[in-house]
């Protein structure tokens, strides 16, 4: 029926019309058009939260403690540091403790780039997206969620997404004040940002290091992504 | 290019499965693993039941307004720079994928785990078009090496034992030292990781499914534990998402609710490791990510389900809890079902997608114990829907003649109480010589049951007769 004389665009249009036609016919009994349209508009613009579990609804240091507890439960490691200036030495110490070469890749994020790296001069710093051979990378999280120990990382000029998935060890910095109780609070932040600069291409919610249970249900860490996720929580909650 | 459906041979498949020692060893992990982990996760969240009710309501609302949400999703995805392709049939979807691959001159494509890809038989089709598909989820990689289909929707290689994986890796990874030690599962994992890392970096196109399509933002969402889905979609120049109509979810709050029930129901995790929201292609200045994003939205029979009693099945979020809790699945595994979707959800979905005439055995492969419905995070009445398929099977004369005439005879008697009572009296008298100690070890016409276990013998007098005697 669709011969070679039909252009690709025409084929696309036909397929689209066929699907929409069938869906509209299936829903013909769903009631009056304008009321349905209004229900959809409302749902898409009002952003009403559904049930939010009580677990994450704690403040300050309790929230940071819950975040750390939940992250550690899923095999991430969490380290508290007082100030960003302490980060270079903390990173150097992590690499040493894990017997890793003194090398680290990160993006152009000023919050990381402008740190006093001269305090750990042995670390060879690389910038830009991962080439697939980095053992350790460093990212800055957009936010965290205490409810499940989840990190939010967003793509952009500063934080290449490949840094989150290609290394053996993923090191992530998060400000204690950026840890929210629930996902809904972070979506609200991202929406506010999206109004100015659009939603980032990729938003990664990361809860622990990579794992697989595909071989006889045995849980193994480091399937394709990082074998280790180390989180530096900076400052007080 | 049609899928290989072996559901008509369900009974033979099941008999083979019960006798398959490796399979039975592997299946023991399903019952031991998933059920306990899910229960622990549910117990740890007091709001779980409330979230389930909301999850169901979100899906019901979306399905009732699906035409409008589809329009809005398309508009928002286009605004974000993605291209949206609609596919009425499996063939349309395959062609849409092929056209993109041909245009960019793709030789190899990496793939994240996608049941839609299985449903439309994408791998076989791509291979026939000289494009090499590489499955990257560890379980999918294993079954691709074995030339098999998934036997579980979230644990595709759950039917394979560790030693079988070892044998497959030795057979395929011939560039490695044949003397290497692969006894530990972690050594198998490392070997697959190294083999696939090169494929990720070399692929021209990455194809993933989607757990959700977010209308508000025009995003696709994948939920994984390994990270392979992310490497599949950020490294190649082109990312293709293939997803079916019912994956739409209105907004980010709604997705958050569904995420809270998904992983807990599936693996007993509070949250899967990677939940990734992708919105269009890479932005100006982005150092990585795909240059093109395509979203193929597949109907393939779902719009018909939307119009009838099977609409409820479209709430399914593919967690696999129903099969993890199914005594039939525990006994025979997924392959015996002979269709892409297996277990209780497959028994309802497969007839709608692939035709009842090929799959009528599946809705009959249930004891109606109801565990599937009791654990379903979106409250799908799976036993009721299976019963509807059985009714249609009867109406459409798909049942064998012996079964039909047996049912017709019973129905004839059941409508005539006096005759029915007479028949049961005669029946009980006729059966009494076969029963020993209240059980039948053998019974005419019931060999399928009594070959494996005894059938309880009925009481010597019927309930009605005993009641009469008392009053």
mmCIF file with all atom_site columns, C-alpha atoms in Angstrom, chain B residues 163-298:
data_model
loop_
_atom_site.group_PDB
_atom_site.id
_atom_site.type_symbol
_atom_site.label_atom_id
_atom_site.label_alt_id
_atom_site.label_comp_id
_atom_site.label_asym_id
_atom_site.label_entity_id
_atom_site.label_seq_id
_atom_site.pdbx_PDB_ins_code
_atom_site.Cartn_x
_atom_site.Cartn_y
_atom_site.Cartn_z
_atom_site.occupancy
_atom_site.B_iso_or_equiv
_atom_site.pdbx_formal_charge
_atom_site.auth_seq_id
_atom_site.auth_comp_id
_atom_site.auth_asym_id
_atom_site.auth_atom_id
_atom_site.pdbx_PDB_model_num
ATOM 1   C CA . UNK B 1 163 ? 27.281 -22.483 34.808 1.00 0.00 ? 163 UNK B CA 1
ATOM 2   C CA . UNK B 1 164 ? 25.268 -22.041 31.608 1.00 0.00 ? 164 UNK B CA 1
ATOM 3   C CA . UNK B 1 165 ? 26.391 -18.392 31.433 1.00 0.00 ? 165 UNK B CA 1
ATOM 4   C CA . UNK B 1 166 ? 29.984 -19.546 31.905 1.00 0.00 ? 166 UNK B CA 1
ATOM 5   C CA . UNK B 1 167 ? 29.638 -22.024 29.032 1.00 0.00 ? 167 UNK B CA 1
ATOM 6   C CA . UNK B 1 168 ? 28.134 -19.333 26.760 1.00 0.00 ? 168 UNK B CA 1
ATOM 7   C CA . UNK B 1 169 ? 30.890 -16.829 27.539 1.00 0.00 ? 169 UNK B CA 1
ATOM 8   C CA . UNK B 1 170 ? 33.576 -19.446 26.815 1.00 0.00 ? 170 UNK B CA 1
ATOM 9   C CA . UNK B 1 171 ? 31.863 -20.268 23.524 1.00 0.00 ? 171 UNK B CA 1
ATOM 10  C CA . UNK B 1 172 ? 31.578 -16.623 22.380 1.00 0.00 ? 172 UNK B CA 1
ATOM 11  C CA . UNK B 1 173 ? 34.506 -14.752 23.963 1.00 0.00 ? 173 UNK B CA 1
ATOM 12  C CA . UNK B 1 174 ? 37.111 -16.815 22.111 1.00 0.00 ? 174 UNK B CA 1
ATOM 13  C CA . UNK B 1 175 ? 39.721 -14.033 22.177 1.00 0.00 ? 175 UNK B CA 1
ATOM 14  C CA . UNK B 1 176 ? 40.197 -14.612 25.924 1.00 0.00 ? 176 UNK B CA 1
ATOM 15  C CA . UNK B 1 177 ? 42.363 -17.191 27.683 1.00 0.00 ? 177 UNK B CA 1
ATOM 16  C CA . UNK B 1 178 ? 40.475 -20.510 27.667 1.00 0.00 ? 178 UNK B CA 1
ATOM 17  C CA . UNK B 1 179 ? 42.051 -21.346 31.048 1.00 0.00 ? 179 UNK B CA 1
ATOM 18  C CA . UNK B 1 180 ? 40.603 -18.276 32.788 1.00 0.00 ? 180 UNK B CA 1
ATOM 19  C CA . UNK B 1 181 ? 38.676 -18.753 36.025 1.00 0.00 ? 181 UNK B CA 1
ATOM 20  C CA . UNK B 1 182 ? 34.964 -17.947 35.663 1.00 0.00 ? 182 UNK B CA 1
ATOM 21  C CA . UNK B 1 183 ? 33.585 -19.746 38.689 1.00 0.00 ? 183 UNK B CA 1
ATOM 22  C CA . UNK B 1 184 ? 32.544 -16.567 40.516 1.00 0.00 ? 184 UNK B CA 1
ATOM 23  C CA . UNK B 1 185 ? 29.570 -14.596 39.154 1.00 0.00 ? 185 UNK B CA 1
ATOM 24  C CA . UNK B 1 186 ? 31.634 -11.399 39.518 1.00 0.00 ? 186 UNK B CA 1
ATOM 25  C CA . UNK B 1 187 ? 34.191 -12.677 36.993 1.00 0.00 ? 187 UNK B CA 1
ATOM 26  C CA . UNK B 1 188 ? 31.367 -13.221 34.512 1.00 0.00 ? 188 UNK B CA 1
ATOM 27  C CA . UNK B 1 189 ? 30.140 -9.700  35.163 1.00 0.00 ? 189 UNK B CA 1
ATOM 28  C CA . UNK B 1 190 ? 33.607 -8.200  34.621 1.00 0.00 ? 190 UNK B CA 1
ATOM 29  C CA . UNK B 1 191 ? 34.022 -10.093 31.372 1.00 0.00 ? 191 UNK B CA 1
ATOM 30  C CA . UNK B 1 192 ? 30.677 -8.826  30.045 1.00 0.00 ? 192 UNK B CA 1
ATOM 31  C CA . UNK B 1 193 ? 31.515 -5.300  31.202 1.00 0.00 ? 193 UNK B CA 1
ATOM 32  C CA . UNK B 1 194 ? 34.790 -5.300  29.262 1.00 0.00 ? 194 UNK B CA 1
ATOM 33  C CA . UNK B 1 195 ? 33.244 -6.878  26.151 1.00 0.00 ? 195 UNK B CA 1
ATOM 34  C CA . UNK B 1 196 ? 30.407 -4.356  26.040 1.00 0.00 ? 196 UNK B CA 1
ATOM 35  C CA . UNK B 1 197 ? 32.456 -1.255  26.891 1.00 0.00 ? 197 UNK B CA 1
ATOM 36  C CA . UNK B 1 198 ? 33.983 -1.311  23.382 1.00 0.00 ? 198 UNK B CA 1
ATOM 37  C CA . UNK B 1 199 ? 30.545 -1.759  21.810 1.00 0.00 ? 199 UNK B CA 1
ATOM 38  C CA . UNK B 1 200 ? 29.160 1.244   23.675 1.00 0.00 ? 200 UNK B CA 1
ATOM 39  C CA . UNK B 1 201 ? 31.942 3.475   22.419 1.00 0.00 ? 201 UNK B CA 1
ATOM 40  C CA . UNK B 1 202 ? 31.676 2.248   18.806 1.00 0.00 ? 202 UNK B CA 1
ATOM 41  C CA . UNK B 1 203 ? 27.892 2.237   18.275 1.00 0.00 ? 203 UNK B CA 1
ATOM 42  C CA . UNK B 1 204 ? 26.269 4.598   15.755 1.00 0.00 ? 204 UNK B CA 1
ATOM 43  C CA . UNK B 1 205 ? 22.771 4.508   17.236 1.00 0.00 ? 205 UNK B CA 1
ATOM 44  C CA . UNK B 1 206 ? 21.490 3.699   20.717 1.00 0.00 ? 206 UNK B CA 1
ATOM 45  C CA . UNK B 1 207 ? 17.980 2.290   21.181 1.00 0.00 ? 207 UNK B CA 1
ATOM 46  C CA . UNK B 1 208 ? 16.232 2.271   24.540 1.00 0.00 ? 208 UNK B CA 1
ATOM 47  C CA . UNK B 1 209 ? 12.697 1.727   25.726 1.00 0.00 ? 209 UNK B CA 1
ATOM 48  C CA . UNK B 1 210 ? 10.967 4.038   28.182 1.00 0.00 ? 210 UNK B CA 1
ATOM 49  C CA . UNK B 1 211 ? 9.361  3.341   31.525 1.00 0.00 ? 211 UNK B CA 1
ATOM 50  C CA . UNK B 1 212 ? 7.510  6.636   31.262 1.00 0.00 ? 212 UNK B CA 1
ATOM 51  C CA . UNK B 1 213 ? 6.958  9.467   28.788 1.00 0.00 ? 213 UNK B CA 1
ATOM 52  C CA . UNK B 1 214 ? 6.396  12.706  30.706 1.00 0.00 ? 214 UNK B CA 1
ATOM 53  C CA . UNK B 1 215 ? 3.819  14.886  28.982 1.00 0.00 ? 215 UNK B CA 1
ATOM 54  C CA . UNK B 1 216 ? 4.649  18.080  30.875 1.00 0.00 ? 216 UNK B CA 1
ATOM 55  C CA . UNK B 1 217 ? 8.277  18.125  29.740 1.00 0.00 ? 217 UNK B CA 1
ATOM 56  C CA . UNK B 1 218 ? 8.315  15.917  26.626 1.00 0.00 ? 218 UNK B CA 1
ATOM 57  C CA . UNK B 1 219 ? 10.864 13.668  28.377 1.00 0.00 ? 219 UNK B CA 1
ATOM 58  C CA . UNK B 1 220 ? 11.425 9.927   28.205 1.00 0.00 ? 220 UNK B CA 1
ATOM 59  C CA . UNK B 1 221 ? 12.363 8.134   31.416 1.00 0.00 ? 221 UNK B CA 1
ATOM 60  C CA . UNK B 1 222 ? 14.343 4.925   31.828 1.00 0.00 ? 222 UNK B CA 1
ATOM 61  C CA . UNK B 1 223 ? 14.736 3.063   35.115 1.00 0.00 ? 223 UNK B CA 1
ATOM 62  C CA . UNK B 1 224 ? 17.725 0.705   35.354 1.00 0.00 ? 224 UNK B CA 1
ATOM 63  C CA . UNK B 1 225 ? 20.284 -0.697  37.760 1.00 0.00 ? 225 UNK B CA 1
ATOM 64  C CA . UNK B 1 226 ? 23.286 -1.378  35.552 1.00 0.00 ? 226 UNK B CA 1
ATOM 65  C CA . UNK B 1 227 ? 23.805 1.930   33.773 1.00 0.00 ? 227 UNK B CA 1
ATOM 66  C CA . UNK B 1 228 ? 23.779 0.275   30.356 1.00 0.00 ? 228 UNK B CA 1
ATOM 67  C CA . UNK B 1 229 ? 20.648 2.148   29.298 1.00 0.00 ? 229 UNK B CA 1
ATOM 68  C CA . UNK B 1 230 ? 22.400 5.437   29.992 1.00 0.00 ? 230 UNK B CA 1
ATOM 69  C CA . UNK B 1 231 ? 25.564 4.484   28.124 1.00 0.00 ? 231 UNK B CA 1
ATOM 70  C CA . UNK B 1 232 ? 23.289 3.412   25.261 1.00 0.00 ? 232 UNK B CA 1
ATOM 71  C CA . UNK B 1 233 ? 21.615 6.781   25.073 1.00 0.00 ? 233 UNK B CA 1
ATOM 72  C CA . UNK B 1 234 ? 24.449 9.240   25.761 1.00 0.00 ? 234 UNK B CA 1
ATOM 73  C CA . UNK B 1 235 ? 27.342 7.811   23.735 1.00 0.00 ? 235 UNK B CA 1
ATOM 74  C CA . UNK B 1 236 ? 26.048 7.229   20.167 1.00 0.00 ? 236 UNK B CA 1
ATOM 75  C CA . UNK B 1 237 ? 25.240 10.150  17.873 1.00 0.00 ? 237 UNK B CA 1
ATOM 76  C CA . UNK B 1 238 ? 21.561 9.155   17.655 1.00 0.00 ? 238 UNK B CA 1
ATOM 77  C CA . UNK B 1 239 ? 19.187 8.042   20.408 1.00 0.00 ? 239 UNK B CA 1
ATOM 78  C CA . UNK B 1 240 ? 15.951 6.263   19.490 1.00 0.00 ? 240 UNK B CA 1
ATOM 79  C CA . UNK B 1 241 ? 13.316 5.687   22.169 1.00 0.00 ? 241 UNK B CA 1
ATOM 80  C CA . UNK B 1 242 ? 10.684 3.060   21.415 1.00 0.00 ? 242 UNK B CA 1
ATOM 81  C CA . UNK B 1 243 ? 7.675  3.146   23.698 1.00 0.00 ? 243 UNK B CA 1
ATOM 82  C CA . UNK B 1 244 ? 4.010  2.243   23.619 1.00 0.00 ? 244 UNK B CA 1
ATOM 83  C CA . UNK B 1 245 ? 1.046  4.614   23.974 1.00 0.00 ? 245 UNK B CA 1
ATOM 84  C CA . UNK B 1 246 ? 0.264  3.807   27.589 1.00 0.00 ? 246 UNK B CA 1
ATOM 85  C CA . UNK B 1 247 ? 3.673  4.974   28.874 1.00 0.00 ? 247 UNK B CA 1
ATOM 86  C CA . UNK B 1 248 ? 2.417  8.545   29.052 1.00 0.00 ? 248 UNK B CA 1
ATOM 87  C CA . UNK B 1 249 ? 2.279  10.183  32.489 1.00 0.00 ? 249 UNK B CA 1
ATOM 88  C CA . UNK B 1 250 ? 1.047  13.769  32.913 1.00 0.00 ? 250 UNK B CA 1
ATOM 89  C CA . UNK B 1 251 ? 3.616  15.486  35.113 1.00 0.00 ? 251 UNK B CA 1
ATOM 90  C CA . UNK B 1 252 ? 6.732  15.088  37.255 1.00 0.00 ? 252 UNK B CA 1
ATOM 91  C CA . UNK B 1 253 ? 4.744  14.670  40.479 1.00 0.00 ? 253 UNK B CA 1
ATOM 92  C CA . UNK B 1 254 ? 2.813  11.789  38.896 1.00 0.00 ? 254 UNK B CA 1
ATOM 93  C CA . UNK B 1 255 ? 6.061  10.146  37.763 1.00 0.00 ? 255 UNK B CA 1
ATOM 94  C CA . UNK B 1 256 ? 7.412  10.470  41.316 1.00 0.00 ? 256 UNK B CA 1
ATOM 95  C CA . UNK B 1 257 ? 4.408  8.572   42.677 1.00 0.00 ? 257 UNK B CA 1
ATOM 96  C CA . UNK B 1 258 ? 4.784  5.818   40.089 1.00 0.00 ? 258 UNK B CA 1
ATOM 97  C CA . UNK B 1 259 ? 8.521  5.561   40.812 1.00 0.00 ? 259 UNK B CA 1
ATOM 98  C CA . UNK B 1 260 ? 7.744  5.008   44.493 1.00 0.00 ? 260 UNK B CA 1
ATOM 99  C CA . UNK B 1 261 ? 5.731  1.877   43.690 1.00 0.00 ? 261 UNK B CA 1
ATOM 100 C CA . UNK B 1 262 ? 7.708  0.614   40.673 1.00 0.00 ? 262 UNK B CA 1
ATOM 101 C CA . UNK B 1 263 ? 11.058 -0.489  42.128 1.00 0.00 ? 263 UNK B CA 1
ATOM 102 C CA . UNK B 1 264 ? 9.532  -1.702  45.388 1.00 0.00 ? 264 UNK B CA 1
ATOM 103 C CA . UNK B 1 265 ? 7.120  -3.934  43.471 1.00 0.00 ? 265 UNK B CA 1
ATOM 104 C CA . UNK B 1 266 ? 9.757  -5.108  41.005 1.00 0.00 ? 266 UNK B CA 1
ATOM 105 C CA . UNK B 1 267 ? 12.949 -5.899  42.907 1.00 0.00 ? 267 UNK B CA 1
ATOM 106 C CA . UNK B 1 268 ? 12.152 -4.711  46.412 1.00 0.00 ? 268 UNK B CA 1
ATOM 107 C CA . UNK B 1 269 ? 14.499 -1.739  45.985 1.00 0.00 ? 269 UNK B CA 1
ATOM 108 C CA . UNK B 1 270 ? 13.339 1.607   47.368 1.00 0.00 ? 270 UNK B CA 1
ATOM 109 C CA . UNK B 1 271 ? 14.555 3.182   44.168 1.00 0.00 ? 271 UNK B CA 1
ATOM 110 C CA . UNK B 1 272 ? 16.374 1.685   41.198 1.00 0.00 ? 272 UNK B CA 1
ATOM 111 C CA . UNK B 1 273 ? 19.975 2.875   40.832 1.00 0.00 ? 273 UNK B CA 1
ATOM 112 C CA . UNK B 1 274 ? 19.491 4.981   37.712 1.00 0.00 ? 274 UNK B CA 1
ATOM 113 C CA . UNK B 1 275 ? 16.313 6.869   36.885 1.00 0.00 ? 275 UNK B CA 1
ATOM 114 C CA . UNK B 1 276 ? 17.080 9.074   33.908 1.00 0.00 ? 276 UNK B CA 1
ATOM 115 C CA . UNK B 1 277 ? 14.947 11.823  32.385 1.00 0.00 ? 277 UNK B CA 1
ATOM 116 C CA . UNK B 1 278 ? 15.984 12.652  28.819 1.00 0.00 ? 278 UNK B CA 1
ATOM 117 C CA . UNK B 1 279 ? 14.553 15.678  27.089 1.00 0.00 ? 279 UNK B CA 1
ATOM 118 C CA . UNK B 1 280 ? 15.457 16.154  23.446 1.00 0.00 ? 280 UNK B CA 1
ATOM 119 C CA . UNK B 1 281 ? 18.999 16.006  22.027 1.00 0.00 ? 281 UNK B CA 1
ATOM 120 C CA . UNK B 1 282 ? 22.127 17.629  23.493 1.00 0.00 ? 282 UNK B CA 1
ATOM 121 C CA . UNK B 1 283 ? 21.935 21.398  23.993 1.00 0.00 ? 283 UNK B CA 1
ATOM 122 C CA . UNK B 1 284 ? 24.333 23.936  22.524 1.00 0.00 ? 284 UNK B CA 1
ATOM 123 C CA . UNK B 1 285 ? 27.477 23.775  24.657 1.00 0.00 ? 285 UNK B CA 1
ATOM 124 C CA . UNK B 1 286 ? 26.751 20.292  26.053 1.00 0.00 ? 286 UNK B CA 1
ATOM 125 C CA . UNK B 1 287 ? 29.991 18.286  25.951 1.00 0.00 ? 287 UNK B CA 1
ATOM 126 C CA . UNK B 1 288 ? 28.200 14.963  25.434 1.00 0.00 ? 288 UNK B CA 1
ATOM 127 C CA . UNK B 1 289 ? 24.818 13.392  24.706 1.00 0.00 ? 289 UNK B CA 1
ATOM 128 C CA . UNK B 1 290 ? 23.153 12.475  21.392 1.00 0.00 ? 290 UNK B CA 1
ATOM 129 C CA . UNK B 1 291 ? 22.835 14.943  18.532 1.00 0.00 ? 291 UNK B CA 1
ATOM 130 C CA . UNK B 1 292 ? 19.456 13.497  17.509 1.00 0.00 ? 292 UNK B CA 1
ATOM 131 C CA . UNK B 1 293 ? 16.640 12.140  19.665 1.00 0.00 ? 293 UNK B CA 1
ATOM 132 C CA . UNK B 1 294 ? 13.748 10.195  18.150 1.00 0.00 ? 294 UNK B CA 1
ATOM 133 C CA . UNK B 1 295 ? 10.726 8.885   20.005 1.00 0.00 ? 295 UNK B CA 1
ATOM 134 C CA . UNK B 1 296 ? 8.741  6.111   18.328 1.00 0.00 ? 296 UNK B CA 1
ATOM 135 C CA . UNK B 1 297 ? 5.285  5.712   19.869 1.00 0.00 ? 297 UNK B CA 1
ATOM 136 C CA . UNK B 1 298 ? 3.706  2.338   19.210 1.00 0.00 ? 298 UNK B CA 1
#
